[in-house]
XYZ file of N, CA and C in Angstrom:
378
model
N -28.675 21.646 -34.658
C -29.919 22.291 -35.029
C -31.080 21.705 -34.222
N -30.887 20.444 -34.032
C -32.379 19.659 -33.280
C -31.895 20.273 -31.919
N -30.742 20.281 -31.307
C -30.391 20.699 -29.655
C -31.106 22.333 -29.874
N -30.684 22.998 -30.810
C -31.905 24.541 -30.484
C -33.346 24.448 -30.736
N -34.080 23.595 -31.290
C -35.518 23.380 -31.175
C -35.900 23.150 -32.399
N -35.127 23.107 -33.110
C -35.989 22.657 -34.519
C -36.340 21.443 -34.270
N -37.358 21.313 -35.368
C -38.136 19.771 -35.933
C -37.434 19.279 -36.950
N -37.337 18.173 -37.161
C -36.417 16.923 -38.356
C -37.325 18.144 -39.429
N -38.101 18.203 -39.470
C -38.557 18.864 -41.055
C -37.919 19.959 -41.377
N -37.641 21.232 -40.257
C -37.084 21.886 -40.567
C -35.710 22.088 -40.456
N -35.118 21.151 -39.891
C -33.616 20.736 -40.456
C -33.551 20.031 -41.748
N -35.029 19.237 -42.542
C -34.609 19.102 -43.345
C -34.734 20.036 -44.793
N -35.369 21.177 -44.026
C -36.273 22.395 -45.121
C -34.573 22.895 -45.629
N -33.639 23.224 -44.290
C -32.354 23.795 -44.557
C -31.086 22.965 -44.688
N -31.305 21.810 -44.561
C -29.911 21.252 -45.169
C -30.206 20.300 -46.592
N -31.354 20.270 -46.748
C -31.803 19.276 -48.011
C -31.631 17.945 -47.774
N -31.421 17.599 -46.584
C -31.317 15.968 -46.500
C -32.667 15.713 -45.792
N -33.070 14.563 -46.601
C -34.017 13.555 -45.995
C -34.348 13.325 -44.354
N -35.525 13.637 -44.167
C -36.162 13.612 -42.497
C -35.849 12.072 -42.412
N -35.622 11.616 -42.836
C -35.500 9.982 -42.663
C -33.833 10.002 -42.196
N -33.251 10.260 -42.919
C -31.484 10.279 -42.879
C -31.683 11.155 -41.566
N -31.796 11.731 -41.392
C -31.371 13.312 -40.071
C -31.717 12.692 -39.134
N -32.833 11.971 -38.649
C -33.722 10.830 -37.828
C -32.678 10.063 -37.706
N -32.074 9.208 -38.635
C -31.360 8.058 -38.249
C -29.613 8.633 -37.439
N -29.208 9.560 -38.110
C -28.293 10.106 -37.737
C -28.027 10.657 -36.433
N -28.928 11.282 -35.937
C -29.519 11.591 -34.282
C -29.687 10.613 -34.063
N -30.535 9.337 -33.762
C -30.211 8.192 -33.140
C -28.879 7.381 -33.208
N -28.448 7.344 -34.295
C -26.710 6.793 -34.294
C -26.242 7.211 -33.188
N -26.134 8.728 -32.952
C -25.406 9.405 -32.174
C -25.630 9.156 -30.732
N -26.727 8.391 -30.526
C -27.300 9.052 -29.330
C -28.420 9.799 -28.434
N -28.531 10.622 -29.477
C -29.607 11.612 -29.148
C -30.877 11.158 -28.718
N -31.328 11.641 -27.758
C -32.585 11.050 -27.715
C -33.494 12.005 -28.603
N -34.573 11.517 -28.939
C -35.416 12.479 -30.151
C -37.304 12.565 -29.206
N -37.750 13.469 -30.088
C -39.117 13.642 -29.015
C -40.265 12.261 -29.884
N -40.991 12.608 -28.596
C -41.436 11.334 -29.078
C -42.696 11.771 -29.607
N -43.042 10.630 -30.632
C -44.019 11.336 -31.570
C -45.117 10.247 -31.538
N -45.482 8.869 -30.561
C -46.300 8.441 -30.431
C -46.437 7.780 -29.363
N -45.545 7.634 -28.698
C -45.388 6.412 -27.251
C -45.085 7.900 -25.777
N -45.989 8.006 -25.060
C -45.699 8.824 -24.151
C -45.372 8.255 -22.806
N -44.902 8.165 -22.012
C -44.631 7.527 -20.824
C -44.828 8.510 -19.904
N -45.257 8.070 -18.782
C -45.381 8.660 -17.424
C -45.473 7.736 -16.473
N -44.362 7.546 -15.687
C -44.340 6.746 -14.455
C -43.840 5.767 -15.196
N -43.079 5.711 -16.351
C -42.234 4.458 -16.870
C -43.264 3.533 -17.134
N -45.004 3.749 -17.619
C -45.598 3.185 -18.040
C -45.901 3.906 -19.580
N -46.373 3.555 -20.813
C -46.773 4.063 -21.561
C -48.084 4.102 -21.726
N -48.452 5.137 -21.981
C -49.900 5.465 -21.911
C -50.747 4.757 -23.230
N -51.880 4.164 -22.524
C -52.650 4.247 -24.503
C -52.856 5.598 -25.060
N -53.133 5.433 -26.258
C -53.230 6.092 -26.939
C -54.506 7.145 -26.569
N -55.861 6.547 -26.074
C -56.641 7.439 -25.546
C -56.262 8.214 -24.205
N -55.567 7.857 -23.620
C -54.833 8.434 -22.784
C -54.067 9.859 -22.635
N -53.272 9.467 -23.956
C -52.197 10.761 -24.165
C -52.808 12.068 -23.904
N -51.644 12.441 -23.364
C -51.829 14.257 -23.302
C -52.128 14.673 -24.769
N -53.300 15.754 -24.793
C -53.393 16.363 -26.005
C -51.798 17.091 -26.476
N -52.131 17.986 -27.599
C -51.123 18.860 -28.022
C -50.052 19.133 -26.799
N -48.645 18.982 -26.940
C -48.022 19.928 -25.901
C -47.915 21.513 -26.107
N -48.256 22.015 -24.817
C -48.455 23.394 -24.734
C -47.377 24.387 -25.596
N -47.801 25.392 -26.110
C -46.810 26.366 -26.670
C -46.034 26.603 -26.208
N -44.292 26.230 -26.617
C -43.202 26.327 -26.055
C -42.223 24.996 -25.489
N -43.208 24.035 -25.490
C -42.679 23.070 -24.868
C -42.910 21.835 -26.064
N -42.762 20.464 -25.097
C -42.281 19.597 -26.042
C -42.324 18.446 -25.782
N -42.730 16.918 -26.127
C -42.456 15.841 -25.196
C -40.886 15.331 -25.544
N -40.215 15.083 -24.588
C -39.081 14.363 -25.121
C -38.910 13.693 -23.791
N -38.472 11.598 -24.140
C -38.611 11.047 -23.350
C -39.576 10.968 -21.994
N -40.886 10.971 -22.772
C -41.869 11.225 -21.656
C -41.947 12.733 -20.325
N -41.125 13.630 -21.169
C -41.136 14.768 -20.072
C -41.479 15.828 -20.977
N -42.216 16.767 -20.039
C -42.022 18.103 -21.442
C -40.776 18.789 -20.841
N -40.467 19.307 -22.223
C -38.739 20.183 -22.248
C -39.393 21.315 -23.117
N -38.592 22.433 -22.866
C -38.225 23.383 -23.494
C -38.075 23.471 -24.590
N -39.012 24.101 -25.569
C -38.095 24.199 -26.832
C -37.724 26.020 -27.426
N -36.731 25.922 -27.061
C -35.999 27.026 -26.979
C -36.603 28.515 -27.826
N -36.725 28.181 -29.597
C -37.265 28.935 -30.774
C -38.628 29.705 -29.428
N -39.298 28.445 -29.548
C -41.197 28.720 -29.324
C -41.006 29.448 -28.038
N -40.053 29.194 -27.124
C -40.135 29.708 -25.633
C -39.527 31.242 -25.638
N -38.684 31.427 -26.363
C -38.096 33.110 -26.666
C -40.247 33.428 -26.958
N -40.764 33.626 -27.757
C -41.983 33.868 -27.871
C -42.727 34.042 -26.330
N -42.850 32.694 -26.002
C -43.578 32.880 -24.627
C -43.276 34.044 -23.910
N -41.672 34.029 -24.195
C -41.235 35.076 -22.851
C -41.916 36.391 -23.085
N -41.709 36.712 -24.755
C -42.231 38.096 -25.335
C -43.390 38.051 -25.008
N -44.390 37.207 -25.180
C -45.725 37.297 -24.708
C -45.843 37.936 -23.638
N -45.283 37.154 -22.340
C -45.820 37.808 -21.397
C -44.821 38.663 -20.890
N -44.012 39.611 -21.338
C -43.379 40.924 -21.252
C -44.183 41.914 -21.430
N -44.673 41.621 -22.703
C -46.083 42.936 -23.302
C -47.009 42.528 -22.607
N -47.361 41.646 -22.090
C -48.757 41.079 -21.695
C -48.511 41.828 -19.820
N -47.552 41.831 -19.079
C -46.817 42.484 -17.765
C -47.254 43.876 -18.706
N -46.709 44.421 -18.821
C -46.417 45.417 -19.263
C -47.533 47.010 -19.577
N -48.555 45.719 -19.632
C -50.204 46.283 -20.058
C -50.441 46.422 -21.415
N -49.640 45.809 -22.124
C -50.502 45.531 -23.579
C -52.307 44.718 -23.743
N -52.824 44.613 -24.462
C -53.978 43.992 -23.952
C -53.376 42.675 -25.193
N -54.349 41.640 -25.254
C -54.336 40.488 -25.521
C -54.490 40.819 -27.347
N -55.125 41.492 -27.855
C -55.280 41.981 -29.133
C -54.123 42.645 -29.562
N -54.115 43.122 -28.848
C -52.736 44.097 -29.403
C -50.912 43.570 -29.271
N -51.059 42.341 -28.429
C -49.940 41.691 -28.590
C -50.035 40.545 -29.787
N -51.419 39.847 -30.282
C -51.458 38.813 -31.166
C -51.152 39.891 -32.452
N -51.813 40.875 -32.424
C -51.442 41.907 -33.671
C -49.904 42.353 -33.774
N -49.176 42.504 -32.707
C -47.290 42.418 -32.716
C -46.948 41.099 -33.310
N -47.359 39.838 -32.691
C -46.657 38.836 -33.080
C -47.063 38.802 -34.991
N -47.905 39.006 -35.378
C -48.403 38.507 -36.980
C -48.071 39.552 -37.754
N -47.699 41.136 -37.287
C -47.085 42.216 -37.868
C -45.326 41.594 -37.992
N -44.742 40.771 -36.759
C -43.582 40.718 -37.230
C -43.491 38.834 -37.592
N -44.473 38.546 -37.932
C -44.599 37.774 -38.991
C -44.078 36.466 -38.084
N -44.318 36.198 -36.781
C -44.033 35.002 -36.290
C -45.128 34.193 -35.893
N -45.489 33.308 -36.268
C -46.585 32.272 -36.503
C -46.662 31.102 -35.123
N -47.505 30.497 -34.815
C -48.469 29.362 -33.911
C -47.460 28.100 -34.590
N -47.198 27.614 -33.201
C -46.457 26.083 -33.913
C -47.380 25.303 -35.132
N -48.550 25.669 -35.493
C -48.980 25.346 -36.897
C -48.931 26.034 -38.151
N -48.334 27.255 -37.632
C -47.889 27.836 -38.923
C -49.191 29.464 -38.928
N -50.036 29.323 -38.356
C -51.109 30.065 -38.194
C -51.067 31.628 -37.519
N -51.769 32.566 -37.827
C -51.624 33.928 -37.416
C -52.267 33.457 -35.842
N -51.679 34.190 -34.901
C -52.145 34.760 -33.277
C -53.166 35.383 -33.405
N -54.240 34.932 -32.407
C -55.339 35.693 -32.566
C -55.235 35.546 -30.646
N -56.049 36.850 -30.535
C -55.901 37.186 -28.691
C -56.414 35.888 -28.118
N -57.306 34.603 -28.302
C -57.482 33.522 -27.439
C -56.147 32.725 -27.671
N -55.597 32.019 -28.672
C -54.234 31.603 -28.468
C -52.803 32.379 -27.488
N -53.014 33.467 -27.487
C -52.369 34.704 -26.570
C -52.758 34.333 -25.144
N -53.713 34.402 -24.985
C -54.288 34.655 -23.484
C -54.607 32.802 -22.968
N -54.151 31.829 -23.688
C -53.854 30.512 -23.367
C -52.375 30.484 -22.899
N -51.629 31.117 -23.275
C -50.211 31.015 -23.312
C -49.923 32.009 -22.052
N -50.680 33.054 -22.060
C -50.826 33.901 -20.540
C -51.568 33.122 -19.235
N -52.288 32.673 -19.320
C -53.410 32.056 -18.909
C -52.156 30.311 -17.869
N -51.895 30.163 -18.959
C -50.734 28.589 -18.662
C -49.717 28.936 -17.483
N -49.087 30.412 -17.764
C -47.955 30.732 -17.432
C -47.821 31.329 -16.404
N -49.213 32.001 -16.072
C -49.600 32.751 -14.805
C -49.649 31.578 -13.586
N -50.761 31.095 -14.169
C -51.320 29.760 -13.209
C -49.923 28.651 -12.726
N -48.648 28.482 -13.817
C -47.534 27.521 -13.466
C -47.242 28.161 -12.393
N -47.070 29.936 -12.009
C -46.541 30.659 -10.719
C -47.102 30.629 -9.551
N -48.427 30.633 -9.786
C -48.705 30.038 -8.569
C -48.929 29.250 -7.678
């Protein structure tokens, strides 16, 4: 469940075990887990005033890199399909909250969160 993009919380929303237990269990194993306060770049760790804000919609820090997170990135792609396509920026945040899929905070799409995520994705191409 954590290898397709969930968060410890919501593996622990669906199996009922403790974010603490699921945490320890992924590290037993191996796994490396994202990191949730120590960021590295260049095998230095950054202070804390330092850190990259939020990671961008879709992505993720794990071991000082952003990765993919699979759930949020199916989204991105839809974004900018309709967004190619000639949908305008309103009318795709109004698709995403009609079929009821929410902002990694849980929050309705409104066209500036849309056109950040267009805006990111355009600019990575060129």
């Amino acid at each position: 469940m954590y290898e397709k993009g969930l968060s410890l919380r919501e593996i622990e929303a669906h199996t009922g075990y403790p974010k603490t237990s699921i945490r320890e269990a992924l590290t037993a194993s191996g796994m490396a887990l994202k990191a949730s306060t120590k960021i590295l770049v260049s095998g230095k760790t950054l202070p804390s005033s330092r850190r990259p804000p939020v990671c961008p919609y879709g992505y993720d820090w794990l071991e000082g890199r952003l990765v993919v997170v699979p759930a949020e990135y199916r989204v991105v792609t839809r974004i900018l399909t309709l967004w190619k396509s000639g949908k305008s920026l309103h009318s795709i945040s109004a698709q995403l909250n009609a079929q009821r899929i929410h902002t990694r905070a849980g929050n309705r799409w409104f066209h500036s969160s849309v056109s950040q995520v267009v805006k990111r994705h355009t600019n990575m191409k060129n």
